[in-house]
Amino acid sequence: MEYITPEDAPVSTSTRILCCQCAVPIEPNPSNMCVACLRAHVDITDCIPKQATLFFCRGCERYLQPPAEWVVCALESRELLALCLKRLKGLNRVKLVDAGFAWTEPHSKRIKVKLTVQGEVMGGAVLQQTFIVEYVVQHQMCDACHRSEAQDYWRALVQVRQRANNRKTFYYLEQLILKHKAHANTLGIKPKHDGLDFFYATENHARKMVDFIQSVLPIKCQHSKKLISHDIHSNVYNYKFTFSIEIVPLSKDSVVCLPKKLTHQLGSISPICLVQRVTSTIHLIDANSGQVCDISSTVYWRNPFTPICNPRQLVEYIVMDIDILKEHEKKTFPGQGVVSNKHVVADVWVVKASELGLDVSPVHARTHLGHILKPGDTVLGYNLSDSNVNDDNLDKLDRSLIPDVFLVKKHYGERSARRRARNWKLKHMADELHDGAGSSNEDYNEFLDDLEEDPTFRQNINIFKDEKSIPIDTDDIDPSLPRITLAEMLDDLVIEDVEMTEV
């Protein structure tokens, strides 16, 4: 401890006075006391504690910065020194001149900081003092490590379900979640037979996931909560929340039969329609007229309907002849809605690929694929004349309005060659969604085929270059096949995957 004379105080080099306490000759100062007596009577560090506590997480090696932030600090770093100074109470009452670490054994769980402060004492004199504060390092598990260690540490559950025959809608939802990083606060993801379970630490994080899914898919949500504990003294309730989400049971390339009331609301569209895409709305197209419409989530759940055919029932047909319809030949309805400009309505005559060469008559069908079909092409469609469908809306429909064959999309030949030639890939959030046997893998391959064939469908999905793909000879592949260009691919960046936890 030493005495510092204020700058405006006059100092005389010739005059000396006696200390008022011990009578030692000293230079004149406002307190009229020597440094030893000042040390005995005044302590400017009495308001500063000489011991404090730091909380350290051994799992992630981070320190707690109150109230709830965990920061990474190396030993004797500037970040750790700033954290130590913030933990001291009363430091704002004095002026901090210098601060630094005093050496301690690294494994002693002690951190010593040497501080030099200045403070004003009696009579306006300024006193400078140096002291050491000892910090005791205590272990405390952070929330992230707690969640990884405690498998049942969750407070909110989001159950996403779809009662459908394929999982292509879930693959699409997975890619949207990865692109927008909507799973950042997820504790764990657990695939179920007909959906996914998302676990969260707070109800707000679960509600954010519900709002995100509601913005990208037509859903219906129900909410419930269960009382876990109740503190009668503080009147604190501990609940576990559950959000049950049901996605519309439709997928791309499904055929539906609309209720009669809904067809009038949609501009007198034909009851038999094709599902083009399922995004935030349901996109339908009428093969007879090329009319398109969008059905919102509210409209669908007010008049629900189910598919009468799903993509697993597609049959290969060979186009024998095609006739593009002229404008005056197209069937129109009073108050007809919007007609697609990307599709061309045509009359086609097809034969099953399995019956090609046999003495069978071609089947007539009207399709919206006149812009891409030509005689000899292979097209996938549904054989409605021989299918056994149990649907109330279809039973009420006049038989003359039900086509014998409903063509869905063009078939580009052997798919195995196309799949081997792919030099792109998708990120995965839950690997168990893609590890299923048989039909599950086929659903995923069909989802990848849809991305190649439909540029509009892949606009909302991040596609990455596959550096591990084996180059093959592309001369044997038809150049007319739909391919994803290099300009649409992204570099293979690292995305934090949510670890699968058994909750």
Short mmCIF file of C-alpha atoms in Angstrom, two decimals:
data_model
loop_
_atom_site.label_atom_id
_atom_site.label_comp_id
_atom_site.label_asym_id
_atom_site.label_seq_id
_atom_site.Cartn_x
_atom_site.Cartn_y
_atom_site.Cartn_z
CA MET A 1 0.00 0.00 0.00
CA GLU A 2 1.30 3.42 -0.91
CA TYR A 3 0.05 6.96 -0.67
CA ILE A 4 -0.58 9.00 -3.83
CA THR A 5 -0.71 12.81 -3.61
CA PRO A 6 -3.49 14.45 -5.66
CA GLU A 7 -2.32 16.53 -8.59
CA ASP A 8 -3.88 19.75 -7.30
CA ALA A 9 -2.44 19.38 -3.78
CA PRO A 10 0.56 21.69 -3.12
CA VAL A 11 3.71 19.76 -2.16
CA SER A 12 6.55 21.33 -0.22
CA THR A 13 9.93 19.62 -0.47
CA SER A 14 11.38 21.56 2.49
CA THR A 15 8.59 21.36 5.09
CA ARG A 16 7.88 18.07 6.90
CA ILE A 17 5.29 17.37 9.61
CA LEU A 18 4.77 14.69 12.19
CA CYS A 19 2.21 11.91 11.72
CA CYS A 20 -0.77 12.54 13.99
CA GLN A 21 -0.78 8.89 15.08
CA CYS A 22 2.83 7.76 15.41
CA ALA A 23 4.76 11.10 15.22
CA VAL A 24 6.94 9.95 12.30
CA PRO A 25 8.15 12.84 10.07
CA ILE A 26 6.20 12.74 6.79
CA GLU A 27 5.42 14.91 3.82
CA PRO A 28 2.32 17.02 4.40
CA ASN A 29 -0.91 15.35 3.16
CA PRO A 30 -4.63 15.95 3.73
CA SER A 31 -4.91 13.10 6.25
CA ASN A 32 -1.77 14.09 8.23
CA MET A 33 -0.98 10.35 8.60
CA CYS A 34 1.79 8.14 7.32
CA VAL A 35 1.14 5.19 5.01
CA ALA A 36 1.38 2.66 7.86
CA CYS A 37 -1.24 4.46 9.91
CA LEU A 38 -3.49 4.87 6.88
CA ARG A 39 -3.23 1.12 6.30
CA ALA A 40 -4.23 0.48 9.89
CA HIS A 41 -7.19 2.84 9.90
CA VAL A 42 -8.51 2.71 6.28
CA ASP A 43 -9.08 -0.27 3.93
CA ILE A 44 -10.48 0.70 0.52
CA THR A 45 -11.00 -3.00 -0.38
CA ASP A 46 -13.31 -3.85 2.51
CA CYS A 47 -16.32 -3.68 0.17
CA ILE A 48 -14.78 -6.23 -2.23
CA PRO A 49 -15.00 -9.94 -1.34
CA LYS A 50 -11.70 -11.80 -1.30
CA GLN A 51 -13.28 -15.10 -2.34
CA ALA A 52 -15.77 -15.93 -5.09
CA THR A 53 -17.10 -18.95 -6.97
CA LEU A 54 -16.93 -19.92 -10.64
CA PHE A 55 -19.10 -22.67 -12.11
CA PHE A 56 -17.46 -24.95 -14.67
CA CYS A 57 -19.04 -27.67 -16.84
CA ARG A 58 -16.72 -30.63 -17.26
CA GLY A 59 -18.69 -31.97 -20.21
CA CYS A 60 -18.21 -29.06 -22.59
CA GLU A 61 -15.49 -27.20 -20.61
CA ARG A 62 -17.40 -23.94 -20.39
CA TYR A 63 -17.88 -21.42 -17.57
CA LEU A 64 -21.23 -20.04 -16.43
CA GLN A 65 -21.76 -16.38 -17.09
CA PRO A 66 -24.88 -15.47 -15.09
CA PRO A 67 -27.72 -15.68 -15.47
CA ALA A 68 -27.75 -18.55 -17.98
CA GLU A 69 -25.01 -18.12 -20.58
CA TRP A 70 -22.12 -20.57 -20.88
CA VAL A 71 -18.90 -19.30 -22.45
CA VAL A 72 -15.64 -20.98 -23.46
CA CYS A 73 -12.62 -19.50 -21.65
CA ALA A 74 -9.04 -20.78 -21.66
CA LEU A 75 -6.96 -20.61 -18.49
CA GLU A 76 -5.36 -17.18 -17.88
CA SER A 77 -7.13 -15.74 -20.93
CA ARG A 78 -8.64 -12.31 -21.30
CA GLU A 79 -12.11 -13.86 -21.52
CA LEU A 80 -11.65 -15.66 -18.18
CA LEU A 81 -10.26 -12.49 -16.54
CA ALA A 82 -13.29 -10.51 -17.71
CA LEU A 83 -15.58 -13.21 -16.34
CA CYS A 84 -13.81 -13.13 -12.98
CA LEU A 85 -14.07 -9.35 -12.70
CA LYS A 86 -17.81 -9.49 -13.48
CA ARG A 87 -18.30 -11.91 -10.59
CA LEU A 88 -16.87 -9.41 -8.03
CA LYS A 89 -19.37 -7.25 -6.18
CA GLY A 90 -18.31 -3.78 -5.00
CA LEU A 91 -15.63 -3.33 -7.65
CA ASN A 92 -17.50 -0.33 -9.01
CA ARG A 93 -16.85 1.60 -5.76
CA VAL A 94 -13.13 1.89 -6.49
CA LYS A 95 -11.03 2.58 -9.57
CA LEU A 96 -9.43 -0.51 -11.07
CA VAL A 97 -5.86 0.20 -12.11
CA ASP A 98 -4.47 -3.26 -12.97
CA ALA A 99 -5.59 -6.89 -12.97
CA GLY A 100 -3.78 -10.12 -13.70
CA PHE A 101 -3.58 -13.80 -12.81
CA ALA A 102 -1.43 -15.14 -10.00
CA TRP A 103 -0.02 -18.62 -10.72
CA THR A 104 -1.84 -21.59 -9.24
CA GLU A 105 -1.66 -25.32 -9.80
CA PRO A 106 -3.83 -26.11 -12.88
CA HIS A 107 -5.59 -28.99 -11.06
CA SER A 108 -6.14 -27.17 -7.77
CA LYS A 109 -9.58 -25.84 -8.79
CA ARG A 110 -8.40 -22.42 -7.64
CA ILE A 111 -7.93 -19.27 -9.70
CA LYS A 112 -6.18 -16.28 -8.13
CA VAL A 113 -6.50 -12.76 -9.58
CA LYS A 114 -4.19 -9.95 -8.46
CA LEU A 115 -5.95 -6.58 -8.45
CA THR A 116 -4.65 -3.03 -8.00
CA VAL A 117 -7.27 -0.42 -7.12
CA GLN A 118 -7.39 3.22 -6.13
CA GLY A 119 -9.81 4.89 -3.75
CA GLU A 120 -10.36 8.27 -2.13
CA VAL A 121 -9.92 8.37 1.64
CA MET A 122 -10.28 11.04 4.36
CA GLY A 123 -9.37 14.54 3.39
CA GLY A 124 -9.43 13.86 -0.36
CA ALA A 125 -6.28 11.75 -0.37
CA VAL A 126 -6.11 8.93 -2.97
CA LEU A 127 -4.88 5.55 -1.76
CA GLN A 128 -3.68 2.71 -3.97
CA GLN A 129 -3.86 -0.88 -2.75
CA THR A 130 -3.02 -4.31 -4.22
CA PHE A 131 -4.75 -7.51 -3.10
CA ILE A 132 -5.58 -11.03 -4.35
CA VAL A 133 -9.02 -12.55 -4.89
CA GLU A 134 -9.30 -16.33 -4.86
CA TYR A 135 -11.93 -18.03 -7.03
CA VAL A 136 -13.10 -21.54 -6.22
CA VAL A 137 -14.05 -23.55 -9.34
CA GLN A 138 -17.15 -25.70 -8.74
CA HIS A 139 -18.61 -28.21 -11.16
CA GLN A 140 -22.08 -27.66 -12.57
CA MET A 141 -23.56 -29.39 -15.62
CA CYS A 142 -24.85 -27.04 -18.32
CA ASP A 143 -28.25 -27.49 -19.94
CA ALA A 144 -26.81 -28.97 -23.13
CA CYS A 145 -24.81 -31.62 -21.28
CA HIS A 146 -27.76 -32.25 -19.00
CA ARG A 147 -29.97 -33.00 -21.98
CA SER A 148 -27.43 -35.40 -23.45
CA GLU A 149 -26.96 -37.23 -20.16
CA ALA A 150 -30.55 -37.35 -18.96
CA GLN A 151 -32.51 -39.14 -21.64
CA ASP A 152 -35.90 -38.24 -20.19
CA TYR A 153 -35.11 -34.55 -19.78
CA TRP A 154 -37.86 -33.05 -21.93
CA ARG A 155 -40.83 -30.84 -21.24
CA ALA A 156 -42.59 -30.69 -24.61
CA LEU A 157 -43.26 -33.27 -27.32
CA VAL A 158 -44.31 -32.66 -30.92
CA GLN A 159 -45.83 -35.73 -32.56
CA VAL A 160 -45.98 -35.48 -36.36
CA ARG A 161 -48.15 -38.12 -38.00
CA GLN A 162 -49.45 -38.87 -41.49
CA ARG A 163 -51.77 -41.76 -42.22
CA ALA A 164 -50.56 -42.47 -45.75
CA ASN A 165 -49.01 -45.35 -47.68
CA ASN A 166 -45.68 -43.64 -48.37
CA ARG A 167 -43.21 -41.34 -46.64
CA LYS A 168 -42.42 -38.86 -49.40
CA THR A 169 -44.11 -36.07 -47.50
CA PHE A 170 -41.84 -36.74 -44.50
CA TYR A 171 -38.75 -36.64 -46.72
CA TYR A 172 -39.88 -33.27 -48.02
CA LEU A 173 -40.53 -32.01 -44.47
CA GLU A 174 -37.09 -33.22 -43.37
CA GLN A 175 -35.36 -31.19 -46.08
CA LEU A 176 -37.32 -28.06 -45.20
CA ILE A 177 -36.40 -28.42 -41.52
CA LEU A 178 -32.73 -28.80 -42.42
CA LYS A 179 -32.74 -25.83 -44.78
CA HIS A 180 -34.33 -23.47 -42.25
CA LYS A 181 -32.57 -25.08 -39.24
CA ALA A 182 -35.88 -25.45 -37.45
CA HIS A 183 -34.45 -28.34 -35.41
CA ALA A 184 -31.81 -26.21 -33.65
CA ASN A 185 -33.49 -26.48 -30.23
CA THR A 186 -34.51 -30.13 -30.55
CA LEU A 187 -33.36 -32.47 -27.77
CA GLY A 188 -33.97 -35.59 -29.83
CA ILE A 189 -35.83 -37.01 -32.81
CA LYS A 190 -37.38 -40.44 -32.71
CA PRO A 191 -38.93 -41.97 -35.85
CA LYS A 192 -42.22 -43.79 -35.42
CA HIS A 193 -44.11 -46.15 -37.70
CA ASP A 194 -46.24 -43.37 -39.18
CA GLY A 195 -44.31 -40.24 -38.24
CA LEU A 196 -41.71 -38.50 -36.10
CA ASP A 197 -41.45 -37.37 -32.47
CA PHE A 198 -39.58 -34.13 -31.64
CA PHE A 199 -38.57 -33.56 -28.00
CA TYR A 200 -37.96 -30.09 -26.51
CA ALA A 201 -36.91 -28.60 -23.18
CA THR A 202 -39.49 -25.82 -23.19
CA GLU A 203 -42.99 -25.32 -24.51
CA ASN A 204 -41.96 -22.25 -26.53
CA HIS A 205 -39.48 -24.25 -28.59
CA ALA A 206 -42.15 -26.83 -29.33
CA ARG A 207 -44.60 -24.15 -30.41
CA LYS A 208 -42.00 -22.74 -32.79
CA MET A 209 -41.71 -26.14 -34.47
CA VAL A 210 -45.50 -26.41 -34.71
CA ASP A 211 -45.69 -22.95 -36.30
CA PHE A 212 -42.94 -23.88 -38.77
CA ILE A 213 -44.62 -27.12 -39.87
CA GLN A 214 -47.92 -25.27 -40.18
CA SER A 215 -46.27 -22.77 -42.52
CA VAL A 216 -44.92 -25.43 -44.91
CA LEU A 217 -47.56 -28.21 -44.84
CA PRO A 218 -51.34 -28.42 -44.40
CA ILE A 219 -51.79 -29.81 -40.88
CA LYS A 220 -54.24 -30.13 -38.01
CA CYS A 221 -52.85 -29.65 -34.50
CA GLN A 222 -54.15 -30.64 -31.05
CA HIS A 223 -52.60 -29.61 -27.75
CA SER A 224 -52.61 -31.27 -24.32
CA LYS A 225 -50.63 -31.08 -21.07
CA LYS A 226 -49.98 -33.39 -18.14
CA LEU A 227 -49.24 -32.28 -14.58
CA ILE A 228 -45.95 -33.75 -13.34
CA SER A 229 -45.46 -31.97 -10.01
CA HIS A 230 -46.80 -29.08 -7.96
CA ASP A 231 -45.06 -27.04 -5.28
CA ILE A 232 -47.77 -25.92 -2.83
CA HIS A 233 -45.45 -23.44 -1.11
CA SER A 234 -44.43 -21.45 -4.20
CA ASN A 235 -47.51 -22.41 -6.26
CA VAL A 236 -45.30 -23.62 -9.14
CA TYR A 237 -46.72 -26.19 -11.53
CA ASN A 238 -44.58 -28.51 -13.65
CA TYR A 239 -46.25 -29.72 -16.84
CA LYS A 240 -45.30 -31.85 -19.81
CA PHE A 241 -46.84 -30.59 -23.05
CA THR A 242 -47.78 -32.64 -26.09
CA PHE A 243 -48.60 -31.30 -29.55
CA SER A 244 -50.21 -33.78 -31.92
CA ILE A 245 -49.87 -32.82 -35.60
CA GLU A 246 -51.72 -34.65 -38.36
CA ILE A 247 -50.56 -34.01 -41.93
CA VAL A 248 -53.03 -34.37 -44.77
CA PRO A 249 -52.97 -38.01 -46.03
CA LEU A 250 -51.96 -36.93 -49.52
CA SER A 251 -48.69 -37.04 -51.41
CA LYS A 252 -47.36 -36.07 -54.80
CA ASP A 253 -48.83 -38.08 -57.75
CA SER A 254 -51.85 -39.32 -55.77
CA VAL A 255 -55.30 -39.27 -57.38
CA VAL A 256 -58.22 -37.98 -55.33
CA CYS A 257 -61.99 -37.77 -55.70
CA LEU A 258 -63.30 -34.43 -54.45
CA PRO A 259 -66.62 -33.98 -52.67
CA LYS A 260 -69.33 -32.47 -54.84
CA LYS A 261 -69.63 -29.38 -52.65
CA LEU A 262 -65.90 -28.72 -52.90
CA THR A 263 -65.82 -29.02 -56.71
CA HIS A 264 -68.29 -26.15 -57.01
CA GLN A 265 -66.18 -24.00 -54.69
CA LEU A 266 -63.12 -24.67 -56.85
CA GLY A 267 -64.62 -23.44 -60.12
CA SER A 268 -66.49 -26.62 -61.14
CA ILE A 269 -63.29 -28.62 -61.44
CA SER A 270 -63.56 -32.31 -62.30
CA PRO A 271 -63.98 -34.54 -59.21
CA ILE A 272 -61.10 -36.80 -60.29
CA CYS A 273 -57.90 -34.78 -59.88
CA LEU A 274 -54.17 -35.36 -59.56
CA VAL A 275 -52.12 -34.07 -56.61
CA GLN A 276 -49.20 -32.21 -58.18
CA ARG A 277 -47.50 -31.16 -54.95
CA VAL A 278 -48.20 -30.85 -51.24
CA THR A 279 -46.61 -27.69 -49.84
CA SER A 280 -48.32 -25.12 -47.63
CA THR A 281 -51.37 -25.82 -49.82
CA ILE A 282 -52.54 -28.81 -51.85
CA HIS A 283 -51.95 -28.28 -55.59
CA LEU A 284 -54.44 -30.14 -57.80
CA ILE A 285 -54.77 -30.40 -61.59
CA ASP A 286 -57.66 -31.65 -63.70
CA ALA A 287 -56.46 -33.87 -66.57
CA ASN A 288 -59.60 -33.21 -68.63
CA SER A 289 -59.25 -29.44 -68.86
CA GLY A 290 -55.82 -28.57 -67.44
CA GLN A 291 -57.51 -26.57 -64.69
CA VAL A 292 -55.45 -26.12 -61.52
CA CYS A 293 -56.43 -25.10 -58.02
CA ASP A 294 -54.91 -24.76 -54.56
CA ILE A 295 -56.64 -26.05 -51.45
CA SER A 296 -55.63 -24.51 -48.14
CA SER A 297 -55.41 -26.38 -44.88
CA THR A 298 -58.62 -24.79 -43.57
CA VAL A 299 -60.62 -25.74 -46.67
CA TYR A 300 -59.29 -29.31 -46.64
CA TRP A 301 -60.14 -30.07 -43.01
CA ARG A 302 -63.58 -28.56 -43.53
CA ASN A 303 -64.20 -31.00 -46.43
CA PRO A 304 -61.64 -33.81 -45.99
CA PHE A 305 -60.98 -36.42 -48.65
CA THR A 306 -58.53 -39.28 -49.10
CA PRO A 307 -56.62 -40.56 -52.14
CA ILE A 308 -58.25 -43.25 -54.22
CA CYS A 309 -54.87 -44.28 -55.72
CA ASN A 310 -51.33 -43.90 -54.38
CA PRO A 311 -47.98 -43.99 -56.25
CA ARG A 312 -47.40 -47.65 -55.36
CA GLN A 313 -50.25 -48.58 -57.72
CA LEU A 314 -48.76 -46.94 -60.81
CA VAL A 315 -48.78 -49.06 -63.97
CA GLU A 316 -46.58 -48.65 -67.05
CA TYR A 317 -48.34 -47.82 -70.32
CA ILE A 318 -47.05 -47.37 -73.88
CA VAL A 319 -48.35 -44.42 -75.88
CA MET A 320 -49.69 -45.66 -79.22
CA ASP A 321 -51.13 -42.40 -80.53
CA ILE A 322 -51.67 -38.85 -79.29
CA ASP A 323 -53.87 -35.99 -80.47
CA ILE A 324 -53.39 -32.49 -79.07
CA LEU A 325 -56.73 -30.81 -78.37
CA LYS A 326 -57.41 -27.46 -79.97
CA GLU A 327 -58.89 -24.60 -78.02
CA HIS A 328 -62.44 -25.05 -79.28
CA GLU A 329 -62.30 -28.79 -78.50
CA LYS A 330 -61.46 -28.36 -74.82
CA LYS A 331 -64.26 -29.06 -72.41
CA THR A 332 -65.21 -25.96 -70.48
CA PHE A 333 -67.36 -25.46 -67.41
CA PRO A 334 -69.36 -22.41 -66.28
CA GLY A 335 -67.16 -20.36 -64.01
CA GLN A 336 -64.08 -22.46 -64.80
CA GLY A 337 -61.04 -21.54 -62.75
CA VAL A 338 -57.39 -21.02 -63.71
CA VAL A 339 -55.96 -23.22 -66.48
CA SER A 340 -52.31 -24.23 -66.36
CA ASN A 341 -50.02 -22.73 -69.00
CA LYS A 342 -47.35 -25.38 -68.43
CA HIS A 343 -49.51 -28.31 -69.51
CA VAL A 344 -51.20 -29.25 -72.76
CA VAL A 345 -54.44 -31.26 -72.80
CA ALA A 346 -54.41 -34.15 -75.30
CA ASP A 347 -56.23 -37.36 -76.18
CA VAL A 348 -53.96 -40.40 -76.03
CA TRP A 349 -54.37 -44.10 -76.73
CA VAL A 350 -52.26 -46.35 -74.55
CA VAL A 351 -51.59 -50.05 -74.02
CA LYS A 352 -50.23 -51.70 -70.90
CA ALA A 353 -46.52 -52.40 -71.18
CA SER A 354 -47.17 -55.96 -70.06
CA GLU A 355 -49.72 -56.43 -72.89
CA LEU A 356 -47.64 -54.88 -75.66
CA GLY A 357 -47.65 -57.17 -78.70
CA LEU A 358 -50.85 -58.94 -77.71
CA ASP A 359 -54.15 -58.61 -79.51
CA VAL A 360 -55.61 -55.88 -77.32
CA SER A 361 -57.24 -52.62 -78.20
CA PRO A 362 -55.65 -49.36 -77.04
CA VAL A 363 -57.39 -47.57 -74.18
CA HIS A 364 -58.37 -43.92 -74.62
CA ALA A 365 -57.45 -41.39 -71.96
CA ARG A 366 -57.36 -37.63 -71.71
CA THR A 367 -54.21 -36.25 -70.14
CA HIS A 368 -52.51 -33.00 -69.26
CA LEU A 369 -49.10 -34.34 -70.44
CA GLY A 370 -49.52 -33.52 -74.12
CA HIS A 371 -46.47 -31.26 -74.07
CA ILE A 372 -44.02 -34.10 -73.23
CA LEU A 373 -45.62 -37.26 -74.65
CA LYS A 374 -45.21 -38.69 -78.12
CA PRO A 375 -46.01 -42.10 -79.67
CA GLY A 376 -43.72 -44.80 -78.29
CA ASP A 377 -43.13 -43.12 -74.92
CA THR A 378 -43.69 -44.90 -71.63
CA VAL A 379 -46.05 -43.25 -69.18
CA LEU A 380 -47.14 -44.16 -65.66
CA GLY A 381 -50.80 -44.14 -64.75
CA TYR A 382 -53.57 -45.70 -62.69
CA ASN A 383 -55.92 -48.37 -64.01
CA LEU A 384 -59.16 -47.09 -62.49
CA SER A 385 -61.37 -49.48 -64.44
CA ASP A 386 -59.92 -52.56 -62.73
CA SER A 387 -59.18 -51.04 -59.31
CA ASN A 388 -61.27 -51.75 -56.24
CA VAL A 389 -61.65 -48.43 -54.44
CA ASN A 390 -63.64 -47.91 -51.27
CA ASP A 391 -64.41 -44.20 -51.27
CA ASP A 392 -67.74 -42.52 -50.46
CA ASN A 393 -67.19 -39.64 -52.88
CA LEU A 394 -66.31 -42.02 -55.71
CA ASP A 395 -69.37 -44.19 -55.06
CA LYS A 396 -71.66 -41.17 -55.46
CA LEU A 397 -70.01 -40.17 -58.74
CA ASP A 398 -71.51 -40.94 -62.14
CA ARG A 399 -69.63 -43.80 -63.77
CA SER A 400 -69.25 -41.84 -67.02
CA LEU A 401 -67.09 -39.27 -65.22
CA ILE A 402 -64.56 -41.89 -64.05
CA PRO A 403 -61.82 -42.48 -66.68
CA ASP A 404 -60.57 -45.98 -67.40
CA VAL A 405 -56.94 -44.84 -67.20
CA PHE A 406 -55.54 -41.78 -65.43
CA LEU A 407 -52.05 -40.89 -66.67
CA VAL A 408 -49.76 -39.29 -64.08
CA LYS A 409 -46.25 -38.72 -65.42
CA LYS A 410 -43.81 -39.74 -68.11
CA HIS A 411 -41.59 -42.71 -67.39
CA TYR A 412 -37.94 -42.27 -68.38
CA GLY A 413 -37.00 -45.92 -68.68
CA GLU A 414 -34.69 -47.88 -66.38
CA ARG A 415 -34.22 -45.96 -63.13
CA SER A 416 -31.18 -47.84 -61.90
CA ALA A 417 -28.93 -46.15 -64.49
CA ARG A 418 -30.27 -42.74 -63.52
CA ARG A 419 -29.65 -43.39 -59.86
CA ARG A 420 -26.09 -44.55 -60.46
CA ALA A 421 -25.37 -41.39 -62.43
CA ARG A 422 -26.44 -39.05 -59.62
CA ASN A 423 -23.64 -36.78 -58.47
CA TRP A 424 -25.70 -35.07 -55.79
CA LYS A 425 -27.08 -35.93 -52.37
CA LEU A 426 -29.31 -34.67 -49.58
CA LYS A 427 -28.60 -34.10 -45.91
CA HIS A 428 -30.37 -36.30 -43.37
CA MET A 429 -31.77 -35.34 -40.00
CA ALA A 430 -33.00 -38.74 -38.82
CA ASP A 431 -31.11 -41.62 -40.42
CA GLU A 432 -33.66 -44.18 -39.28
CA LEU A 433 -36.09 -42.65 -41.74
CA HIS A 434 -33.89 -43.90 -44.57
CA ASP A 435 -32.70 -47.21 -43.15
CA GLY A 436 -36.01 -49.01 -43.55
CA ALA A 437 -36.14 -52.06 -45.75
CA GLY A 438 -38.04 -52.58 -48.98
CA SER A 439 -40.80 -50.07 -49.59
CA SER A 440 -39.29 -47.37 -47.39
CA ASN A 441 -36.14 -47.23 -49.47
CA GLU A 442 -38.22 -47.26 -52.64
CA ASP A 443 -40.23 -44.30 -51.36
CA TYR A 444 -37.01 -42.36 -50.81
CA ASN A 445 -35.72 -43.24 -54.28
CA GLU A 446 -39.00 -42.08 -55.77
CA PHE A 447 -38.66 -38.86 -53.80
CA LEU A 448 -35.23 -38.31 -55.37
CA ASP A 449 -36.69 -39.06 -58.81
CA ASP A 450 -39.37 -36.43 -58.22
CA LEU A 451 -36.69 -33.87 -57.40
CA GLU A 452 -34.96 -34.56 -60.70
CA GLU A 453 -38.14 -34.44 -62.76
CA ASP A 454 -39.79 -31.40 -61.17
CA PRO A 455 -37.67 -28.19 -60.96
CA THR A 456 -40.46 -26.41 -59.05
CA PHE A 457 -40.54 -29.14 -56.43
CA ARG A 458 -36.83 -28.79 -55.61
CA GLN A 459 -36.77 -25.01 -55.30
CA ASN A 460 -37.21 -25.17 -51.51
CA ILE A 461 -34.62 -27.93 -50.94
CA ASN A 462 -30.85 -27.68 -50.51
CA ILE A 463 -29.06 -30.09 -52.86
CA PHE A 464 -25.36 -30.79 -52.29
CA LYS A 465 -22.58 -32.06 -54.49
CA ASP A 466 -21.66 -35.65 -53.76
CA GLU A 467 -17.86 -35.74 -53.78
CA LYS A 468 -17.92 -39.48 -53.08
CA SER A 469 -19.98 -40.37 -56.16
CA ILE A 470 -18.24 -42.66 -58.62
CA PRO A 471 -18.08 -41.15 -62.13
CA ILE A 472 -19.71 -43.36 -64.74
CA ASP A 473 -19.92 -43.29 -68.50
CA THR A 474 -22.86 -41.02 -69.30
CA ASP A 475 -22.82 -41.83 -73.04
CA ASP A 476 -25.20 -44.72 -72.41
CA ILE A 477 -27.68 -42.44 -70.62
CA ASP A 478 -30.35 -40.66 -72.63
CA PRO A 479 -29.44 -36.93 -72.70
CA SER A 480 -33.15 -36.08 -72.58
CA LEU A 481 -33.43 -37.51 -69.07
CA PRO A 482 -34.11 -34.86 -66.40
CA ARG A 483 -30.95 -34.00 -64.49
CA ILE A 484 -30.03 -31.57 -61.74
CA THR A 485 -27.45 -29.08 -62.98
CA LEU A 486 -24.27 -28.16 -61.12
CA ALA A 487 -25.56 -24.62 -60.76
CA GLU A 488 -28.35 -25.90 -58.49
CA MET A 489 -25.97 -27.78 -56.19
CA LEU A 490 -24.33 -26.42 -53.05
CA ASP A 491 -20.98 -27.30 -51.56
CA ASP A 492 -21.05 -30.05 -48.96
CA LEU A 493 -21.15 -27.92 -45.82
CA VAL A 494 -21.27 -29.39 -42.35
CA ILE A 495 -24.72 -29.19 -40.76
CA GLU A 496 -25.13 -30.11 -37.11
CA ASP A 497 -27.26 -33.20 -36.98
CA VAL A 498 -29.55 -33.82 -34.05
CA GLU A 499 -28.41 -36.91 -32.23
CA MET A 500 -30.95 -39.68 -31.98
CA THR A 501 -31.88 -40.05 -28.34
CA GLU A 502 -34.11 -42.68 -26.88
CA VAL A 503 -36.50 -40.46 -24.93
#
